[in-house]
XYZ file of C-alpha atoms in Angstrom:
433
model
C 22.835 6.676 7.396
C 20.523 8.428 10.255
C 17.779 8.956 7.486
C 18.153 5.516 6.287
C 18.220 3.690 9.876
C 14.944 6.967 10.521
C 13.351 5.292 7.756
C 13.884 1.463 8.993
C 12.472 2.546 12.480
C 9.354 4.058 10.560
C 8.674 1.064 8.286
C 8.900 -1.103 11.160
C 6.353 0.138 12.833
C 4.253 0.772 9.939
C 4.379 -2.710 8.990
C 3.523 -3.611 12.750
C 0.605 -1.472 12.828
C -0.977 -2.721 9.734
C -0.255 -6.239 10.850
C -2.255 -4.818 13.719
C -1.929 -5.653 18.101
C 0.334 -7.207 19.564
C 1.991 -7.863 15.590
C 3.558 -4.174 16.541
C 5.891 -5.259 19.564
C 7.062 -8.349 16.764
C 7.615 -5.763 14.168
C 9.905 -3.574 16.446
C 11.981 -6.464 17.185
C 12.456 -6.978 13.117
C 13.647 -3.215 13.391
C 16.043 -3.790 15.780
C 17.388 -6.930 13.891
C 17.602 -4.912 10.899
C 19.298 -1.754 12.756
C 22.010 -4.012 14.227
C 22.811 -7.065 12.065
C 22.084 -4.559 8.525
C 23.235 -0.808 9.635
C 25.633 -2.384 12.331
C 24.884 -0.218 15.590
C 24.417 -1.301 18.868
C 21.090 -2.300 20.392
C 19.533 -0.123 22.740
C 18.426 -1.091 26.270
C 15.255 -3.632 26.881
C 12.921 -2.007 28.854
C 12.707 -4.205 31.550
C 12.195 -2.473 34.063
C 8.509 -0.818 32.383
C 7.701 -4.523 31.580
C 8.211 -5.574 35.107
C 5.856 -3.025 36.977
C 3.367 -3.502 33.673
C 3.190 -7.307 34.100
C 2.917 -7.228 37.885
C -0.005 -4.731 37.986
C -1.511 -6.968 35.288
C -1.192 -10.053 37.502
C -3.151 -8.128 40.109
C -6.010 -6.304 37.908
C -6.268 -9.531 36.849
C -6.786 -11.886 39.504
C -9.425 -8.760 40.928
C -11.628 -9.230 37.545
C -11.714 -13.211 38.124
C -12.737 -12.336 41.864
C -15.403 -10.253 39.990
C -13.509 -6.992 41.591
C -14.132 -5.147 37.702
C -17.661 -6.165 37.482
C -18.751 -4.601 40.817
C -16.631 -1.718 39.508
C -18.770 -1.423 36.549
C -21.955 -1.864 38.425
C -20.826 1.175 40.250
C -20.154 2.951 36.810
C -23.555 1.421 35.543
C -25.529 3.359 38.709
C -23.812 6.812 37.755
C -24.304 6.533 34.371
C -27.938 5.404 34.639
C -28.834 7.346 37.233
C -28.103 10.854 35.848
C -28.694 10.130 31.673
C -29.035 13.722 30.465
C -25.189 14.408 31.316
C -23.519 11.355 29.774
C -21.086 13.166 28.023
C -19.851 14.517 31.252
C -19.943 11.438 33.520
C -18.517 8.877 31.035
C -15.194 10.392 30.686
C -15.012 10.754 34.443
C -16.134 7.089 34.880
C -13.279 6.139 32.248
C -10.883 8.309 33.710
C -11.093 7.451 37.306
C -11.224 3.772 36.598
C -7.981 3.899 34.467
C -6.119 5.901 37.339
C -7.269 2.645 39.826
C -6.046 0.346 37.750
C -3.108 1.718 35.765
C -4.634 0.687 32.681
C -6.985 2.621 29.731
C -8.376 -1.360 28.461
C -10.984 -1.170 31.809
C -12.794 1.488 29.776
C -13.820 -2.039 27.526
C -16.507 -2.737 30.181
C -18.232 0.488 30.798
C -18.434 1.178 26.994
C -22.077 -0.848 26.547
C -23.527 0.917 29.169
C -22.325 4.467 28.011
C -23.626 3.507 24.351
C -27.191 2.148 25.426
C -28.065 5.318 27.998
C -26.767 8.199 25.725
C -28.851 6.311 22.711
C -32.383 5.680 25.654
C -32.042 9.467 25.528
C -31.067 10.807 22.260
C -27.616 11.549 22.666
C -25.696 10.933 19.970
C -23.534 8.072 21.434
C -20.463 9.026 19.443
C -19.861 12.357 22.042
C -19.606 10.279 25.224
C -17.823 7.576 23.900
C -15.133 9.512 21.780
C -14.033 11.148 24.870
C -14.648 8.650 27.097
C -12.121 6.872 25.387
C -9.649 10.189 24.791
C -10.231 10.202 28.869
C -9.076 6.793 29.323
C -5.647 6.733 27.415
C -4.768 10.230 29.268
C -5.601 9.128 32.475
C -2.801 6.871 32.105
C -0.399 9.792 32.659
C -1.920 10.291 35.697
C -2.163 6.789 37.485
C 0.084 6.308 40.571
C 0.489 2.488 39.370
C 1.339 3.080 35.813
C 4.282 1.980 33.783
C 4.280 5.033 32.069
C 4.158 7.070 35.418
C 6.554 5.268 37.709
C 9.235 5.353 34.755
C 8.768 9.029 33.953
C 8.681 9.796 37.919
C 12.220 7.695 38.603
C 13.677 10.133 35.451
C 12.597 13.430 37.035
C 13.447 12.412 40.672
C 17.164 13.246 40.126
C 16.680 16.537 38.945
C 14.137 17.761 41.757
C 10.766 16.114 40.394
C 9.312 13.928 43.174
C 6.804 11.014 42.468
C 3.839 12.632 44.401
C 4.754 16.094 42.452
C 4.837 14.571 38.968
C 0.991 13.321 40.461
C 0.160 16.721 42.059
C 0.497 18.079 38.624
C -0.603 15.491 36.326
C -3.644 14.336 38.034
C -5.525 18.044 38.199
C -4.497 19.695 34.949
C -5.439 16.071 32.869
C -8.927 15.904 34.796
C -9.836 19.645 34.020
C -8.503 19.165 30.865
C -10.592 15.856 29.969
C -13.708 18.113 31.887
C -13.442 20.921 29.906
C -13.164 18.817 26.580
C -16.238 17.074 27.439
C -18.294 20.331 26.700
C -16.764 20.866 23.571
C -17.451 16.686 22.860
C -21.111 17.448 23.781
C -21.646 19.787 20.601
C -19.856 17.508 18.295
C -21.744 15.777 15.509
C -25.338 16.423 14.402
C -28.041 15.373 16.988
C -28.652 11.423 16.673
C -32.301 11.945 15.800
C -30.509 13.865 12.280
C -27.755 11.134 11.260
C -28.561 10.205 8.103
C -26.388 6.691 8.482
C -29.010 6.247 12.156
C -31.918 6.860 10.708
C -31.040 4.348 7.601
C -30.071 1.991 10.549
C -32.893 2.214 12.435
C -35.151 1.798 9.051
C -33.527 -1.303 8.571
C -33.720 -2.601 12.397
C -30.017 -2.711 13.267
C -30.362 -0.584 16.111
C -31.068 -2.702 19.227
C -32.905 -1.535 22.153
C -32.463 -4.492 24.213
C -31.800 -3.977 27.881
C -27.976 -5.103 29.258
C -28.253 -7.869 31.364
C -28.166 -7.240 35.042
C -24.402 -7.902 36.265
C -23.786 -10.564 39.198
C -21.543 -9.603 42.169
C -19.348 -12.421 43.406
C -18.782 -13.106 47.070
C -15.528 -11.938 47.061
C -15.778 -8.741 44.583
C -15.831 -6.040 47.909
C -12.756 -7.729 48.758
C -10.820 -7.927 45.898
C -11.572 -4.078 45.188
C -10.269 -3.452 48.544
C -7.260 -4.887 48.500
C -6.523 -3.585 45.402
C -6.823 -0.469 46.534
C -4.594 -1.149 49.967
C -1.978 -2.115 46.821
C -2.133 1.266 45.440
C -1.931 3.127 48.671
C 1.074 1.149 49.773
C 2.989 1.862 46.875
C 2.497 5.458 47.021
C 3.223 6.073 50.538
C 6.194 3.634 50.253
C 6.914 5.667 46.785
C 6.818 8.863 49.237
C 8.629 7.015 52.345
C 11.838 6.424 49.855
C 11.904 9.970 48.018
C 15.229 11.528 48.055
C 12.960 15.417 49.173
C 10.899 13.246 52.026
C 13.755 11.010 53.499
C 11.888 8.999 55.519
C 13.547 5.847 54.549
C 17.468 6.765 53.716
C 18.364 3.321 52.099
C 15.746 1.582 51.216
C 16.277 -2.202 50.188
C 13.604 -1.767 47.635
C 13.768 0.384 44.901
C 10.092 1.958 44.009
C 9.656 0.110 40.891
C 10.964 -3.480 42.559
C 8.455 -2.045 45.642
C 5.893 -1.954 42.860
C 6.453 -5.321 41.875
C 6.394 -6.882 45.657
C 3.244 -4.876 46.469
C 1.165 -5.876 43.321
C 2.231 -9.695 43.438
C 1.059 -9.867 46.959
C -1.800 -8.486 46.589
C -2.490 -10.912 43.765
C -1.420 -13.635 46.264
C -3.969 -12.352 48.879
C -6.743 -11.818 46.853
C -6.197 -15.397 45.487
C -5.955 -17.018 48.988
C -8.977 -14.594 50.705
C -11.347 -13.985 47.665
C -10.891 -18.420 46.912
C -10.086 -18.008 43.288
C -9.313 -20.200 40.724
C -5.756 -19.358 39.682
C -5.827 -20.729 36.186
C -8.907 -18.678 35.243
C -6.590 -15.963 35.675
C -4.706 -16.748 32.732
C -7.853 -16.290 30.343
C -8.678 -12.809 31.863
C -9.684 -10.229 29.474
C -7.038 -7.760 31.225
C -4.356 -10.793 31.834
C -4.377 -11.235 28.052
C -4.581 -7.493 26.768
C -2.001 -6.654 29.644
C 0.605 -9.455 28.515
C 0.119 -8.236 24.721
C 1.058 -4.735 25.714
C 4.055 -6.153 27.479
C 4.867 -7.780 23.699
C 4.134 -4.327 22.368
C 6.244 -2.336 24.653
C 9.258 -4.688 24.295
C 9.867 -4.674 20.401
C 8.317 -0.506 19.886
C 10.664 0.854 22.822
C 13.583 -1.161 22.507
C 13.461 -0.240 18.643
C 13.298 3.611 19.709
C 15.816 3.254 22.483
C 18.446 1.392 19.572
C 17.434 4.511 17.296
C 18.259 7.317 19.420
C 21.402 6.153 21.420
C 22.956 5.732 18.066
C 22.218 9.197 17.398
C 21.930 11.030 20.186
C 25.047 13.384 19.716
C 23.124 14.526 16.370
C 20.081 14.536 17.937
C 21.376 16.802 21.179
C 23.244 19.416 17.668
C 19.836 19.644 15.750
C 17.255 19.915 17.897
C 19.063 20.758 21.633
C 19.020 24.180 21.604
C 15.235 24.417 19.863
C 13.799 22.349 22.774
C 15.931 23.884 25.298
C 14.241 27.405 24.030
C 10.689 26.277 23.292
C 9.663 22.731 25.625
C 6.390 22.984 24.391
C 8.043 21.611 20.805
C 8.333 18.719 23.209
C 5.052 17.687 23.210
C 4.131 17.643 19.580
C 7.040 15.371 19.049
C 5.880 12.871 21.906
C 2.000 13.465 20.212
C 3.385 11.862 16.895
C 5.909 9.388 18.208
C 2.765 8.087 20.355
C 0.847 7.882 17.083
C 3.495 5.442 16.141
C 4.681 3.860 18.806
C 0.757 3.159 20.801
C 2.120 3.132 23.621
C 2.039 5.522 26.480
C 5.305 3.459 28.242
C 6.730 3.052 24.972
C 6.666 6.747 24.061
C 7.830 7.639 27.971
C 11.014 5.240 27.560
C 11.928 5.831 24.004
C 12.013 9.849 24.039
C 12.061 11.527 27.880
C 15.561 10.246 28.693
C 17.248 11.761 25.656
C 15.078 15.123 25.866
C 16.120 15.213 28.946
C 19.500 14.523 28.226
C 19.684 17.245 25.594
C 18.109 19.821 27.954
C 14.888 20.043 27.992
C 13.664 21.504 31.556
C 11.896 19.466 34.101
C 8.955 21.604 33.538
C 8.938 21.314 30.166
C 9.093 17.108 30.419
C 6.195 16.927 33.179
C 3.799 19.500 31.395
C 4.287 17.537 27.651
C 4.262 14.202 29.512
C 0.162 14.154 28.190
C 1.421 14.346 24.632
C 2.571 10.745 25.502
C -1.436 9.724 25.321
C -1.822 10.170 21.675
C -3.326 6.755 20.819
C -6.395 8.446 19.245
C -5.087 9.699 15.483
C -5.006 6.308 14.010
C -8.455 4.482 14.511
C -6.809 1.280 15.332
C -6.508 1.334 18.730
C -8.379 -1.319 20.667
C -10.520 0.572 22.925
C -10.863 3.191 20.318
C -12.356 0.084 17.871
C -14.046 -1.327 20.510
C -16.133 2.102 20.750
C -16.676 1.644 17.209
C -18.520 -1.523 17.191
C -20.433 -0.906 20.139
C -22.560 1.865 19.357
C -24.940 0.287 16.932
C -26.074 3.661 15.800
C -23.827 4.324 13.467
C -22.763 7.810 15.081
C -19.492 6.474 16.248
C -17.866 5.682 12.517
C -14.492 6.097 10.944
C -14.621 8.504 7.751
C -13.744 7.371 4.014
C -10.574 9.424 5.072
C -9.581 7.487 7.589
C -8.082 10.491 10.358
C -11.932 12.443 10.099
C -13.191 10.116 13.016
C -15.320 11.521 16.316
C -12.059 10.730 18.646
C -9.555 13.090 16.870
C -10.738 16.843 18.095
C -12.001 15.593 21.687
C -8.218 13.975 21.797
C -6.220 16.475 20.761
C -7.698 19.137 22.452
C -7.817 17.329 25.503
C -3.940 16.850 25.824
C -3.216 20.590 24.082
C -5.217 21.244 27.031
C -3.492 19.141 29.590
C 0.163 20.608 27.849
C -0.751 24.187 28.944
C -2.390 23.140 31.987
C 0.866 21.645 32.668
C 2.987 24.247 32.152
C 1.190 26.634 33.637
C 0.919 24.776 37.263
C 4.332 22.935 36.342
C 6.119 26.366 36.903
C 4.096 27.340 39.725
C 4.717 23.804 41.582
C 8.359 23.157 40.472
């Protein structure tokens, strides 16, 4: 029966992924329908308590992009970018990287991707380099945000058995950025140079290749502000994070638990930039991040709740085959979370489906913080949103998805970027811990 219900789970979120969005989160509630009602086994936990922190930092990111708070972000970005063209390939994935840390989510890459295309094409760069890891840098960075659901989840697993919030950061944060850094050089040999594509220079015979200029972005009054407070958010939840640790102690029973302190924090700062910044509330509702935020809610709901009904009916068997294996190598760890991410597209997903049971079956602290990049694996199948969105954007052709579907420009940059981030991990992981 476990290969049979294996297969159910796998189907499921085939079917979802073909179907395509937020169709995946639907498709692993059919699973779990089909797992109970069919193979008769309990349902596994709903995640609510990633969906909680997830929608609440979604309300705030985006009531800051109606305030304009993301544009004067990316005009920021923009002024980098433009400002030092020859090394592209180097600054995009540290724009994408650091603006997915802020805001706890890898879709604010969608605004900076234009301006990445149009300078590394005004200078010859094959576009397809700085936006295939500016991407790769934008899903990983998510491991490494103090706000994310992925994060905060991960952090309240490890806290019991010695792991502190700010030490699951101290160690993500550094070995993800040099590892996104150092993948960027590789990213910047990738690929024939633009001026050789055969597909670019049929493109550019033809006239598909624009060289119109981006239209100049306009701050609102009350972008500064928004940013700001935003920001005062993040800070508050860390120290408060800190403040409640069991290893700091400054706050011995707190009445709010980190992620309901999460919650608090991010709703009132969605109430004060509302009532400071004057913005309409409903516009909030058709924000690009309220609506891609909400759909990853969907997605993490049916995908992790399908995994979580999966392995608690199984975990005995799953502690006998594999328990001492992981308990001897952890690094096995990380290729498992690399494929379940594949399937699951989902960084929180992945996180809430697998830690607590390799955890449970031994695997060391170490071993869970340094594979926790594995979790970032959104890159193999080119159906990813941002990864799409990369796609269409570069009207050179560079960027393009192979006859064989996996030989696309985002698979080496992303998988060497979190084997990278694994050993990075381990490596300070056992120094730190």
């Amino acid at each position: 029966m476990l290969a049979v219900q294996f297969v159910i789970v796998l189907l499921a979120i085939y079917l979802g992924a073909r179907l395509g969005g937020i169709a995946i989160g639907f498709a692993g509630g059919f699973g779990v329908l089909v797992l109970t009602l069919v193979c008769q086994i309990n349902p596994g936990k709903i995640p609510f308590d990633v969906l909680q922190i997830i929608m609440s930092v979604i309300a705030a990111i985006a009531a800051m992009q109606v305030a304009g708070g993301m544009d004067y972000l990316v005009s920021l970005a923009e002024k980098l970018l433009r400002k030092n063209p020859k090394y592209i390939t180097f600054l995009a994935p540290v724009v994408t990287y650091f603006m997915t840390i802020f805001a706890g989510t890898g879709h604010t890459a969608f605004s900076t991707m234009p301006v990445i295309a149009e300078v590394a094409k005004g200078q010859g760069i094959r576009p397809s380099r700085p936006l295939s890891i500016a991407v790769v840098a934008s899903q990983i960075a998510i491991t490494a945000s103090p706000i994310s659901a992925a994060v905060v989840f991960t952090a309240g697993l490890l806290e019991p058995v010695g792991v502190s919030y700010l030490m699951l950061l101290a160690i993500c944060i550094p070995t993800t950025f040099v590892a996104v850094m150092l993948t960027s050089i590789i990213s910047n040999f990738l690929g024939c140079e633009l001026k050789d594509d055969p597909v670019y220079k049929d493109r550019l015979a033809k006239g598909l290749v624009s060289s119109a200029v981006a239209e100049k972005i306009v701050i609102k009054p009350g972008a500064k502000l928004s940013v700001l407070l935003f920001l005062i958010g993040i800070v508050a939840v860390m120290l408060y994070a800190t403040a409640i640790s069991k290893s700091v102690g400054l706050i011995a029973n707190p009445i709010l638990g980190r992620d309901d302190a999460i919650v608090v924090f991010m709703l009132t700062i969605a109430t004060m930039i509302c009532v400071l910044c004057k913005i309409n509330t409903g516009d909030i509702l058709n924000a690009g991040t309220f609506k891609s935020g909400m759909s990853a809610c969907i997605c993490v709901l049916g995908v992790a709740w399908l995994g979580d009904t999966f392995v608690q009916a199984h975990i005995n068997e799953i502690k006998e085959v594999s328990g001492s294996l992981l308990q001897e190598h952890s690094w096995l760890l990380a290729i498992i979370l690399f494929f379940a991410a594949t399937l699951l597209y989902s960084q929180a997903a992945t996180a809430k489906a697998l830690l607590p049971a390799a955890l449970a079956i031994g695997v060391s602290p170490v071993g869970i913080v340094a594979s926790f990049a594995a979790v970032s694996a959104l890159f193999v199948l080119p159906t990813y949103p941002t990864l799409i969105a990369a796609v269409q954007m570069d009207d050179t052709g560079s960027t393009r998805i192979g006859k064989y579907v996996f030989n696309h420009p985002f698979l080496i940059p992303g998988v060497v970027a979190i084997a990278l981030s694994v050993l990075f991990g381990f490596i300070v992981g056992n120094i730190v811990i």
